[in-house]
Short mmCIF file of C-alpha atoms and ligand atoms in Angstrom, two decimals:
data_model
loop_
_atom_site.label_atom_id
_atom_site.label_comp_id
_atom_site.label_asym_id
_atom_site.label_seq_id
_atom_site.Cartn_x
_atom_site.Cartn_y
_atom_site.Cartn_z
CA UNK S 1 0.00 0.00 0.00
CA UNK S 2 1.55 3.61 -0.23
CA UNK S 3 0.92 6.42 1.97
CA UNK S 4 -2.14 7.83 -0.70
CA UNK S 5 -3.99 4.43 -0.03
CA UNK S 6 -3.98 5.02 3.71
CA UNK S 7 -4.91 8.82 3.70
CA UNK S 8 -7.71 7.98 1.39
CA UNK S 9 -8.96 5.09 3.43
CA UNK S 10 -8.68 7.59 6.81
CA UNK S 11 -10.73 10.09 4.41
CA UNK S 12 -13.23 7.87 2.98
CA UNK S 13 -13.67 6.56 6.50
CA UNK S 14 -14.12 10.41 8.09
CA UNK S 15 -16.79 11.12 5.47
CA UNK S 16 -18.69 8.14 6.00
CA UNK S 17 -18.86 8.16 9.45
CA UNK S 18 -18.14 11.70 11.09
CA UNK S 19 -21.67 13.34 10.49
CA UNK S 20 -22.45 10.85 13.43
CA UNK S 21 -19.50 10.67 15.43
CA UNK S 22 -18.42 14.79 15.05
CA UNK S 23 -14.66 13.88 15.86
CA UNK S 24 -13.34 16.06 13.60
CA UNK S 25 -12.82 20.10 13.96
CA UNK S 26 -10.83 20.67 10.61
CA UNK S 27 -9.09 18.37 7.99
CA UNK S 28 -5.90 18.38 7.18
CA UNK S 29 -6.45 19.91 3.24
CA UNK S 30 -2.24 18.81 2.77
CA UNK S 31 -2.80 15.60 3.71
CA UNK S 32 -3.41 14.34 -0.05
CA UNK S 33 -0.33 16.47 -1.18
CA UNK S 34 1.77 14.98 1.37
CA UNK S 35 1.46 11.63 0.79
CA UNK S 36 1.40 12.03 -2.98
CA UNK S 37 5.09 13.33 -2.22
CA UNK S 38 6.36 10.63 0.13
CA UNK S 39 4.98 8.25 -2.26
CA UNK S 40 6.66 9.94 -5.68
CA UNK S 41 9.90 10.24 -3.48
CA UNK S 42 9.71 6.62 -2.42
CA UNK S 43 10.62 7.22 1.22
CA UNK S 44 10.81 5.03 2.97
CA UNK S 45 11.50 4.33 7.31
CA UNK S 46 11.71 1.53 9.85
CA UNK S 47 9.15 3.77 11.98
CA UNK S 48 6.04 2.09 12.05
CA UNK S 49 4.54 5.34 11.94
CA UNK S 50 5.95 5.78 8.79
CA UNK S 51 2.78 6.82 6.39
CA UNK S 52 0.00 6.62 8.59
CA UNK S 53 -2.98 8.57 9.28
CA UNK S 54 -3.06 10.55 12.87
CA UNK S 55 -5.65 12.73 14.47
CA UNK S 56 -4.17 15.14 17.04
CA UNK S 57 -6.61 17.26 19.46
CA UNK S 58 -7.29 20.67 18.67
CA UNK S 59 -5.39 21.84 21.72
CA UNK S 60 -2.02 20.88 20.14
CA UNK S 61 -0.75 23.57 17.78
CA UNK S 62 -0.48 22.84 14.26
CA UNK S 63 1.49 24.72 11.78
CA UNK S 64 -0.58 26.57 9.59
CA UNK S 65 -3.72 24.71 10.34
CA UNK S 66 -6.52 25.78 12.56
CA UNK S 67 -6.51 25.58 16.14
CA UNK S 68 -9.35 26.12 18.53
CA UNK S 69 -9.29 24.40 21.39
CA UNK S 70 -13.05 23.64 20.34
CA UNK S 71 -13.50 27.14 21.99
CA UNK S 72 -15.34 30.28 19.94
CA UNK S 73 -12.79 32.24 21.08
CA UNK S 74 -9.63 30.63 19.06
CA UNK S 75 -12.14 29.56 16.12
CA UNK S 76 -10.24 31.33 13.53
CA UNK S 77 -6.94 31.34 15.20
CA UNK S 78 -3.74 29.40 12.55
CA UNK S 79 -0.57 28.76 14.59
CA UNK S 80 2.74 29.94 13.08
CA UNK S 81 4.20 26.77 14.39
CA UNK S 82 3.65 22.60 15.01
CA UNK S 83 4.12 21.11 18.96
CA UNK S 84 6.76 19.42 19.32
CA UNK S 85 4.98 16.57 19.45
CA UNK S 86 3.75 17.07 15.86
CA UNK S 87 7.15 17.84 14.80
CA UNK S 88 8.03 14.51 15.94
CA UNK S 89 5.51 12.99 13.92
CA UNK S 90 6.09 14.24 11.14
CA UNK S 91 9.82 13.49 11.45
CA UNK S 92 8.75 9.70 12.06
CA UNK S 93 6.65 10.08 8.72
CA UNK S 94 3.32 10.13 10.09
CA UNK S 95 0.56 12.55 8.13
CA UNK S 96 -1.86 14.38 10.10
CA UNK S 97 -5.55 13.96 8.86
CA UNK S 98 -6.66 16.81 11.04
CA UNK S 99 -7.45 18.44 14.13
CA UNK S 100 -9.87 16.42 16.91
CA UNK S 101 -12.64 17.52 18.73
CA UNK S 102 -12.96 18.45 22.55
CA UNK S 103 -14.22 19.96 25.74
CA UNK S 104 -13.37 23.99 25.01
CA UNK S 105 -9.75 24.31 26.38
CA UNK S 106 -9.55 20.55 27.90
CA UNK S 107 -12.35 21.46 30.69
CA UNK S 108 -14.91 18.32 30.84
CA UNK S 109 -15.66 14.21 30.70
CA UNK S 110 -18.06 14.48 28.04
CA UNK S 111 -17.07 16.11 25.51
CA UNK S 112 -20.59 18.20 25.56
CA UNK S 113 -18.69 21.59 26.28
CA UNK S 114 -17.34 21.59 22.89
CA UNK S 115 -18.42 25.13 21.60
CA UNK S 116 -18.84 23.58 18.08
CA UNK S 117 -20.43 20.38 18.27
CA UNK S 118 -20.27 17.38 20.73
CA UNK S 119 -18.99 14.33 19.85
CA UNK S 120 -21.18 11.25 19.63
CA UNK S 121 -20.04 7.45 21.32
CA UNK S 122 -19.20 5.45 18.32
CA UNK S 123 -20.73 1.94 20.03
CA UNK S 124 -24.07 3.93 20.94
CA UNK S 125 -24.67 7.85 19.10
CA UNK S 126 -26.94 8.57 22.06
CA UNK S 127 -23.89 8.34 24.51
CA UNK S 128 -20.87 10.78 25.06
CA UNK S 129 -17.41 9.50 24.61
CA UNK S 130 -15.92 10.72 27.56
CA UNK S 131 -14.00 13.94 27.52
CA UNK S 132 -11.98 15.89 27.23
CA UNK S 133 -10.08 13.93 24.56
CA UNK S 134 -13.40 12.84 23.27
CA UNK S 135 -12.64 13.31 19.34
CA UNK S 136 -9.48 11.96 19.74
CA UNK S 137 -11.09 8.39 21.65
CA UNK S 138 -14.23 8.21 19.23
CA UNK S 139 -12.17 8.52 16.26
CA UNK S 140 -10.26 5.36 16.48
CA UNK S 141 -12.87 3.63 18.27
CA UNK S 142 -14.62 4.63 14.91
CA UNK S 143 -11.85 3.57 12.44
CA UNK S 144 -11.13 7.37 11.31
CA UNK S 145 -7.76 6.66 12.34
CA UNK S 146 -5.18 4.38 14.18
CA UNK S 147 -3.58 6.85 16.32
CA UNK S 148 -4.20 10.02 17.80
CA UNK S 149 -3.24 12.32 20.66
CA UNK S 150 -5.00 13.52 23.20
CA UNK S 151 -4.29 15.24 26.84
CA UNK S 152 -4.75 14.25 30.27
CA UNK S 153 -4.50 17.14 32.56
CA UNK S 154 -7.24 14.35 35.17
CA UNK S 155 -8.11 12.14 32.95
CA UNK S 156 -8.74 13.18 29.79
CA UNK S 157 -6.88 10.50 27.83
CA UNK S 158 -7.81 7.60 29.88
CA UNK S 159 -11.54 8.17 30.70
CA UNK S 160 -12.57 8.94 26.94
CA UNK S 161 -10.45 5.77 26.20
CA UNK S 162 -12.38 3.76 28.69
CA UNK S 163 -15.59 4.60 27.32
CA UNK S 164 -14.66 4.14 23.86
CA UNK S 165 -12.71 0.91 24.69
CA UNK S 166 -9.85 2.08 23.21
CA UNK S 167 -6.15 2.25 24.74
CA UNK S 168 -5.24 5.28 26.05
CA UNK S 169 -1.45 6.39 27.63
CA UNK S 170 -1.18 9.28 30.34
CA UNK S 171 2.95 9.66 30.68
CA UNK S 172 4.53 10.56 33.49
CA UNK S 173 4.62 14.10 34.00
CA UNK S 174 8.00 15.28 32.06
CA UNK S 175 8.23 12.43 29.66
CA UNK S 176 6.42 14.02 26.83
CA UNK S 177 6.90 18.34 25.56
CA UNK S 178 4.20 20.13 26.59
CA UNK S 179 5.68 22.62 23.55
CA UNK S 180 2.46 23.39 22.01
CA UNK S 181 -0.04 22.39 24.05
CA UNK S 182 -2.38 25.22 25.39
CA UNK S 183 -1.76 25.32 28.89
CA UNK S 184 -5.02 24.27 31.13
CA UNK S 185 -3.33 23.23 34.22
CA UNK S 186 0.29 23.58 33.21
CA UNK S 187 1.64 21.60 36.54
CA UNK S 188 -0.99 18.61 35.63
CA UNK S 189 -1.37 18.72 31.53
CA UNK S 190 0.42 15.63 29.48
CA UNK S 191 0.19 14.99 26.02
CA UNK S 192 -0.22 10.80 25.35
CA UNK S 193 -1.38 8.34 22.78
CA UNK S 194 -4.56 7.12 22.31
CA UNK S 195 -4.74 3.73 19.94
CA UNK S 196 -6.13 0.35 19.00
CA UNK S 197 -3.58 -2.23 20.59
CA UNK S 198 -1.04 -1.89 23.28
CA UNK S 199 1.74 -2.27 20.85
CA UNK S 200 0.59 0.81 18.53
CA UNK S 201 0.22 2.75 21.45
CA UNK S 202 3.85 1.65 22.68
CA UNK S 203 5.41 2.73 19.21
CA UNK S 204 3.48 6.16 19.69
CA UNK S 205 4.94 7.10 22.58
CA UNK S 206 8.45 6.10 21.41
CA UNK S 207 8.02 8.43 18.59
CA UNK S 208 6.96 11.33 21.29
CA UNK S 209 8.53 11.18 24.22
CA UNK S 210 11.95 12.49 25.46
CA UNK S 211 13.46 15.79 26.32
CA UNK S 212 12.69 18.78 24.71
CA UNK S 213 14.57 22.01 25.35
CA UNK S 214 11.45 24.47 25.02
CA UNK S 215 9.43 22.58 27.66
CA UNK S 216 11.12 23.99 31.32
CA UNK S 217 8.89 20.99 32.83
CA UNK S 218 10.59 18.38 30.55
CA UNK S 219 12.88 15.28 32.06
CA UNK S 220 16.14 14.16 30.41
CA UNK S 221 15.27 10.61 30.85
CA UNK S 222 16.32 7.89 28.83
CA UNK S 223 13.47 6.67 26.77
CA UNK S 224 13.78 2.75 26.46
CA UNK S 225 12.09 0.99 23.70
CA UNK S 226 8.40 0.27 25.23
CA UNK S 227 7.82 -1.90 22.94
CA UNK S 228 10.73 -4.26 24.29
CA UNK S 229 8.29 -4.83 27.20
CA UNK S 230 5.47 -6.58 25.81
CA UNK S 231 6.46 -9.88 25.92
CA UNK S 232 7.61 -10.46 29.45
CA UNK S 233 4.86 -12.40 31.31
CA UNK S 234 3.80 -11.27 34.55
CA UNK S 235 4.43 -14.16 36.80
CA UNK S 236 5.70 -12.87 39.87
CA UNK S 237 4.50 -9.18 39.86
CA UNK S 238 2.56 -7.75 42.69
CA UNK S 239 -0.32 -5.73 41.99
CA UNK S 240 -2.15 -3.14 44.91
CA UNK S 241 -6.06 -2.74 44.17
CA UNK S 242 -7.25 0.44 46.69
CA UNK S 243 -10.28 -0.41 48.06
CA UNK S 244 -11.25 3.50 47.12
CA UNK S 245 -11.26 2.71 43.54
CA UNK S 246 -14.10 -0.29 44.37
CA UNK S 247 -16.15 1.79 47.02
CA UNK S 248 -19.73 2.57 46.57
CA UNK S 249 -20.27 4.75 43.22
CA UNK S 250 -18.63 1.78 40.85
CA UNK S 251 -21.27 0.51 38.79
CA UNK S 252 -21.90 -3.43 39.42
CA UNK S 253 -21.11 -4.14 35.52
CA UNK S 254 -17.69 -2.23 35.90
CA UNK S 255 -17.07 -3.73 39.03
CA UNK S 256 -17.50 -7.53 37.51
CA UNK S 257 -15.60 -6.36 34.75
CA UNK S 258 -12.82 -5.39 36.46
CA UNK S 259 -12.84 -8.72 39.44
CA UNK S 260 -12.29 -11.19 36.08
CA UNK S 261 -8.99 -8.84 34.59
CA UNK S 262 -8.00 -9.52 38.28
CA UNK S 263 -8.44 -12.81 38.22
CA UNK S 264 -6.98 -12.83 34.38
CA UNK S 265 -4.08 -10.98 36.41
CA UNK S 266 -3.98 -13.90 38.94
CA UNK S 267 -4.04 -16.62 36.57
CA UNK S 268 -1.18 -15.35 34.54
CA UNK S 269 0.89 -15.86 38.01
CA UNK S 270 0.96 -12.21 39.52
CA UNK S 271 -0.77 -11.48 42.86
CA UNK S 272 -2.80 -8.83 43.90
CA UNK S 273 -3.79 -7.34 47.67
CA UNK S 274 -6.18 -4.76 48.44
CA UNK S 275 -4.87 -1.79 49.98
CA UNK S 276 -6.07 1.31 51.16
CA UNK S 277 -5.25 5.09 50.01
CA UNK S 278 -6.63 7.21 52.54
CA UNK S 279 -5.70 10.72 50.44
CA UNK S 280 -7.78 9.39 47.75
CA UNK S 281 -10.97 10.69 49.24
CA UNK S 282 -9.49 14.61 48.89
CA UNK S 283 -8.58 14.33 45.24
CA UNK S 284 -11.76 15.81 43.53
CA UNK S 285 -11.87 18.87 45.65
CA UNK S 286 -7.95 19.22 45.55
CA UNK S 287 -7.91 18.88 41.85
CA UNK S 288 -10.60 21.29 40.91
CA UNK S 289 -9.30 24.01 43.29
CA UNK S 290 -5.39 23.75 41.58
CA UNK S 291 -6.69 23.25 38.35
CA UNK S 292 -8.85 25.74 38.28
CA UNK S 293 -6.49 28.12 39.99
CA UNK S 294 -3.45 27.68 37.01
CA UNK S 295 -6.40 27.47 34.75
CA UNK S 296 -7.42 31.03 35.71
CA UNK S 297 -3.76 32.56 35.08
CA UNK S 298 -2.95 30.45 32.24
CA UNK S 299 -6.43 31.59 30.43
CA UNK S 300 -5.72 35.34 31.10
CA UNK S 301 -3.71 35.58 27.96
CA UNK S 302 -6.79 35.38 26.03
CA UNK S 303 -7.62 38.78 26.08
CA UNK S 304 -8.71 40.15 22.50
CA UNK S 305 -5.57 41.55 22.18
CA UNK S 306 -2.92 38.40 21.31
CA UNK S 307 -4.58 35.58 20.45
CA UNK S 308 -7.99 35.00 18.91
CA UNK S 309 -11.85 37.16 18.41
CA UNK S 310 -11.60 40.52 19.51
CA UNK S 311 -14.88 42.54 20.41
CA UNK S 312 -16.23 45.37 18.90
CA UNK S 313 -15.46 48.07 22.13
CA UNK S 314 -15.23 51.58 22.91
CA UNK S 315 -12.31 51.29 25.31
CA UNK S 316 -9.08 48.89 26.39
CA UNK S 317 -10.98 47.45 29.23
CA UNK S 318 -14.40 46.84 26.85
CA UNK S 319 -12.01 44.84 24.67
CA UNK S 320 -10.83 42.53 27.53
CA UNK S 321 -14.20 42.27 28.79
CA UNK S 322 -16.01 41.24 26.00
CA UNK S 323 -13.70 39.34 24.31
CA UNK S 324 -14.04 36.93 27.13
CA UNK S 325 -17.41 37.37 27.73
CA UNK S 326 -17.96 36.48 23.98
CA UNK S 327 -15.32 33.91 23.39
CA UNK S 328 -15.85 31.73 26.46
CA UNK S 329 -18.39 29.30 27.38
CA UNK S 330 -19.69 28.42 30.59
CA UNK S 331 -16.98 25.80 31.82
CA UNK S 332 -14.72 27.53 31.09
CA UNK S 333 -15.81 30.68 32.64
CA UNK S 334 -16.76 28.92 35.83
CA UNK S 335 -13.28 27.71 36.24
CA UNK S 336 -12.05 31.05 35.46
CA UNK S 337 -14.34 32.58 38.41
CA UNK S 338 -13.34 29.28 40.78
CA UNK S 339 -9.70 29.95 40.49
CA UNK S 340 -9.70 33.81 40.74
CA UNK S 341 -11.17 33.16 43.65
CA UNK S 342 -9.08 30.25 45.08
CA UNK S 343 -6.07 32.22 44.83
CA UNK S 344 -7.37 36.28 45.68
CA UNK S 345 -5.60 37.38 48.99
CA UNK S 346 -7.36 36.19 52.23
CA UNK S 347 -8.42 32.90 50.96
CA UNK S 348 -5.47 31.83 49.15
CA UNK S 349 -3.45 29.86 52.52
CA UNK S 350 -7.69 28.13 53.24
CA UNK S 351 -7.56 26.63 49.38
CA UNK S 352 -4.60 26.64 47.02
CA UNK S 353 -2.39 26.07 50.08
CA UNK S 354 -4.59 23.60 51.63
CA UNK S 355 -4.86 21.56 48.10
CA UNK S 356 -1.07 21.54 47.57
CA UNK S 357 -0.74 19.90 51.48
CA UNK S 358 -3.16 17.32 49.73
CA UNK S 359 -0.99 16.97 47.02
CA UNK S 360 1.91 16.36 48.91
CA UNK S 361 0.76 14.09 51.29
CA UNK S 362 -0.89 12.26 47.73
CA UNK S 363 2.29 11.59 46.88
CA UNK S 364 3.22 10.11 50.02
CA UNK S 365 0.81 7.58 50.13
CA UNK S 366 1.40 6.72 46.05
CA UNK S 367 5.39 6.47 47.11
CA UNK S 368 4.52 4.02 49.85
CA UNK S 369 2.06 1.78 47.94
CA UNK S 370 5.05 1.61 45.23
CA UNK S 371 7.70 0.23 47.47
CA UNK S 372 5.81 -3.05 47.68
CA UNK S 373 3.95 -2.91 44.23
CA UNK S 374 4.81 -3.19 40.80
CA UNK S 375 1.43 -1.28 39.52
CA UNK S 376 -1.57 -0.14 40.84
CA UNK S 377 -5.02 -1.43 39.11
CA UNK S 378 -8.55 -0.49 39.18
CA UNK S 379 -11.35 1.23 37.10
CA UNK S 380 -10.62 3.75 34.62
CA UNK S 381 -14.26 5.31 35.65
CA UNK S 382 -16.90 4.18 38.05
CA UNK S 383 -19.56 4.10 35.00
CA UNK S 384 -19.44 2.93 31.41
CA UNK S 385 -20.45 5.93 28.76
CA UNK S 386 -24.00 8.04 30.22
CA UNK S 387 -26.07 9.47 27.91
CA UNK S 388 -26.12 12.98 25.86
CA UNK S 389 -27.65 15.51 28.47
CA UNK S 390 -27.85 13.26 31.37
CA UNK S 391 -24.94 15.32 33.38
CA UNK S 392 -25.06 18.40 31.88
CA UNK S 393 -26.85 20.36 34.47
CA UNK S 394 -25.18 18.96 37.18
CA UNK S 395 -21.20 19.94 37.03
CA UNK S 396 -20.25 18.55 40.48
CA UNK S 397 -21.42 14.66 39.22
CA UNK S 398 -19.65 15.42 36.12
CA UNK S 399 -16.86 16.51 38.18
CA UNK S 400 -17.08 12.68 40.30
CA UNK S 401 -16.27 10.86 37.25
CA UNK S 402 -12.60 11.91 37.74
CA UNK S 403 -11.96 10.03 40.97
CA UNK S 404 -9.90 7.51 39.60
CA UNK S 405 -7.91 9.48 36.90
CA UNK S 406 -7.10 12.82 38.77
CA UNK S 407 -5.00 11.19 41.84
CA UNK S 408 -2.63 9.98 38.77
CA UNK S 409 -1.98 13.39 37.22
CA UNK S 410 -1.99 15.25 41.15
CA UNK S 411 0.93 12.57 41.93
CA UNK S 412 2.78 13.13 38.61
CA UNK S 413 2.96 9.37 37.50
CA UNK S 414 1.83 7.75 34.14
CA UNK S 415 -1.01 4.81 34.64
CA UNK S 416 -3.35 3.25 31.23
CA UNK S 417 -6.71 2.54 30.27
CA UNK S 418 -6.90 -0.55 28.35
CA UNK S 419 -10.71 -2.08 27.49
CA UNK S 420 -11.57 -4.76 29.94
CA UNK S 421 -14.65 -6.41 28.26
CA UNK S 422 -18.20 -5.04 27.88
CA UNK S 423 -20.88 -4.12 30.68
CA UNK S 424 -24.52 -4.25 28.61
CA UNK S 425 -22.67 -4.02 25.24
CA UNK S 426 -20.59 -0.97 26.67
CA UNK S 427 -16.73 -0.96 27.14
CA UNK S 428 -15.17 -0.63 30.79
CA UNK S 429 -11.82 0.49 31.07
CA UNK S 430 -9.05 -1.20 33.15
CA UNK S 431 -6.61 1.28 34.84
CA UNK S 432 -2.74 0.18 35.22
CA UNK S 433 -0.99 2.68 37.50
CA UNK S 434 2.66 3.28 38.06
CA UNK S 435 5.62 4.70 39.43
CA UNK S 436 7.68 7.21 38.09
CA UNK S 437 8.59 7.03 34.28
CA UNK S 438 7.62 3.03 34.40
CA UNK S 439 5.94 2.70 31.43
CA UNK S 440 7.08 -0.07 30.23
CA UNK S 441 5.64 -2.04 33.14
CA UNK S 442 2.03 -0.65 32.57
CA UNK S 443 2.60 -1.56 28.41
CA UNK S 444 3.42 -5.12 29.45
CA UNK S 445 0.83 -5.34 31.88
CA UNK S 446 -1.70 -3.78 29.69
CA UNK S 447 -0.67 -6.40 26.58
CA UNK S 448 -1.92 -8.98 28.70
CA UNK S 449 -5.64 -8.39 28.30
CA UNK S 450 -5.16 -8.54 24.36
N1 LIG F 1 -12.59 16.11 33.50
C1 LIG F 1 -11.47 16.82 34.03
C2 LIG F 1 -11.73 18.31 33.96
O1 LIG F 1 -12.76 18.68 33.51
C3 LIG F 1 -10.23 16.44 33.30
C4 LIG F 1 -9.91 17.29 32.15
C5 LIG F 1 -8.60 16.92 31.50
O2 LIG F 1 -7.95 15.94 31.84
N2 LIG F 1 -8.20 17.76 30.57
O3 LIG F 1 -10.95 19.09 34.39
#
């Protein structure tokens, strides 16, 4: 096959399927030209990636090509330059096929605060995919493409993956340039794969991560191969289950789904022990309060002036002013209120300082559990996929869905959502947690269930 035969099959695929589904923001109108020119120059690569079709969120800057952060307020607004993460993509000889739909500016599990359009569950239309990376999960789960990218700033990558039944990677915080991402929660945000199989989503990350000198945040680690680890059987390992991840909320079909991958784990020769993770409990409120907060100073570039609509105004202030009162939608703006207020003078030592002790004492209890465990596991999310509408008016269930994801990104470590059968003909998503730029163990862990 040559690279035209695989943008035209991601194509034909997009426009038979995507006035349902709604991944898509904006297609790539290169893509054709591209491949016509790897093909007429023959090129050829030992990267797997070499020639294939990716979708990449809309929060990810891409040269020349539109990105919006599915917000009103960046709707016309063409980067003068690709993330690094592109760049590496491109380098590996992968073609874009455009940009994916999302929550406006990462904020949401549903993907229903999309100022365009929301997306649509490809295994049931009347269900959401999960958000924030919801385009990005639905449009593999769909076929569109193989791989795309999404980010996980408390679970954006791995709860959209769960409910698409999909495999989805959060890295550890550092592994992969945040060059080019717009900043939500700058301290939580990583960029990660979202794929088919284990193996494709190994070969993803090899082709992203690793240091990158205009990301501050970014480690100089050694990336291994991660596909090297997908082989090695799991006799031996020891596995910690927190009984907070099982408690009350998890629905019983997730809950059976997830008791047989532990006895799949089990049979394969690893053990597992319940444990407890006390800290747990203060991760929703923790999370919302810091993301919020960096949310509210990261956002106040947007201000009609640099990036984006501008209002019609009379004065400097009108500008700011309506700009965001125009260009915003109501997620966003409550987190924008939220964290103003989180961190004005007077409250900021009750909140902001109170959620960092969380934090810290978070990453405690994660440190311990790891000195006696190889990987954490669990549910991705307590439910399978709800329905279009059915938390929309309620943001602080919305906000509950996250208990299982946001601990990850509040400790800093990388953990997986790989599907874990079907609850009434809906995927459920099995979490693999671990330590500190171990993401090989979670990839050979996670190959298991294939
Ligand atoms: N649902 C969470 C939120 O709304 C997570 C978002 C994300 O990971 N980008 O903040």
């Amino acid at each position: 096959v040559t690279v035209t035969d695989l943008v035209k099959e991601s194509f034909d695929r997009i426009e038979a399927t995507d006035d349902q589904i709604g991944a898509f923001l904006t297609l790539n109108e290169d893509a054709f030209e591209q491949a016509k020119r790897m093909d007429e120059l023959a090129k050829t690569s030992d990267n797997p990636l070499f020639g294939m079709p990716i979708g990449v969120k809309d929060n990810i800057v891409t040269k020349g090509m539109r990105t919006t952060c599915a917000s009103t307020f960046l709707e016309n607004f063409v980067p003068a330059h690709d993330a690094t993460v592109v760049e590496r993509l491109h380098d590996a000889g992968a073609v874009t096929i455009g940009k994916l739909n999302m929550d406006e500016f990462a904020m949401g599990s549903s993907n229903e605060n999309s100022a365009f359009k929301p997306v649509r569950n490809p295994w049931d239309p009347t269900r959401v995919p999960g958000g924030s990376s919801g385009g990005s999960a639905a449009s593999v789960a769909a076929g569109q493409v193989l791989f795309s990218l999404g980010s996980d700033t408390g679970g954006s990558i791995r709860q959209p993956a769960a409910y698409c039944g999909v495999v989805g990677m959060k890295p550890t915080y550092g592994l992969v340039s945040r060059y080019g991402l717009v900043a939500f929660a700058s301290s939580l945000d990583q960029i990660g794969p979202l794929t088919r199989t284990v193996e494709d989503n190994a070969y993803l990350l090899n082709t992203i991560a690793g240091h990158c000198d205009m990301d501050s945040t970014s480690a100089e680690v050694e990336v291994p191969d991660y596909t090297a680890a997908l082989n090695q059987d799991l006799t031996g390992m020891k596995f910690a289950l927190p009984e907070e991840f099982m408690a009350e909320g998890v629905a019983p079909g997730v809950r059976e789904q997830i008791e047989k991958a532990i006895e799949t784990l089990k049979s394969l020769g690893a053990t597992i022990e319940t444990v407890s993770i006390p800290s747990v409990k203060y991760a929703i409120s923790a999370y919302y309060l810091l993301a919020s907060s960096e949310a509210s100073s990261n956002l106040a570039r947007f201000d009609g002036i640099r990036y984006g609509r501008r209002a019609e105004a009379d004065t400097l202030d009108e500008v700011f002013m309506y700009s965001r009162e125009q260009g915003f939608g109501d997620e966003v703006k409550r987190r924008i209120m939220l964290g103003t207020y989180a961190l004005s003078s007077g409250y900021y030592d009750a909140f902001y300082k109170k959620a960092q002790q969380v934090r810290t004492l978070m990453k405690q209890d994660f440190a311990k559990v790891f000195e006696e465990y190889d990987a954490i596991v669990g549910p991705t999310a307590p439910t399978t996929a709800f329905k279009l509408g059915e938390q929309l008016d309620d943001p602080l269930t919305m906000y509950a869905n996250d208990i299982m994801t946001i601990p990850v990104n509040l400790v800093g470590i990388p953990a997986i959502s790989v599907p874990a059968g079907l609850s009434e003909g809906l995927p459920v998503g099995l979490q693999i947690i671990g330590n500190y730029f171990d993401e090989s163990t979670l990839y050979r862990v996670a190959h298991a269930f294939e």
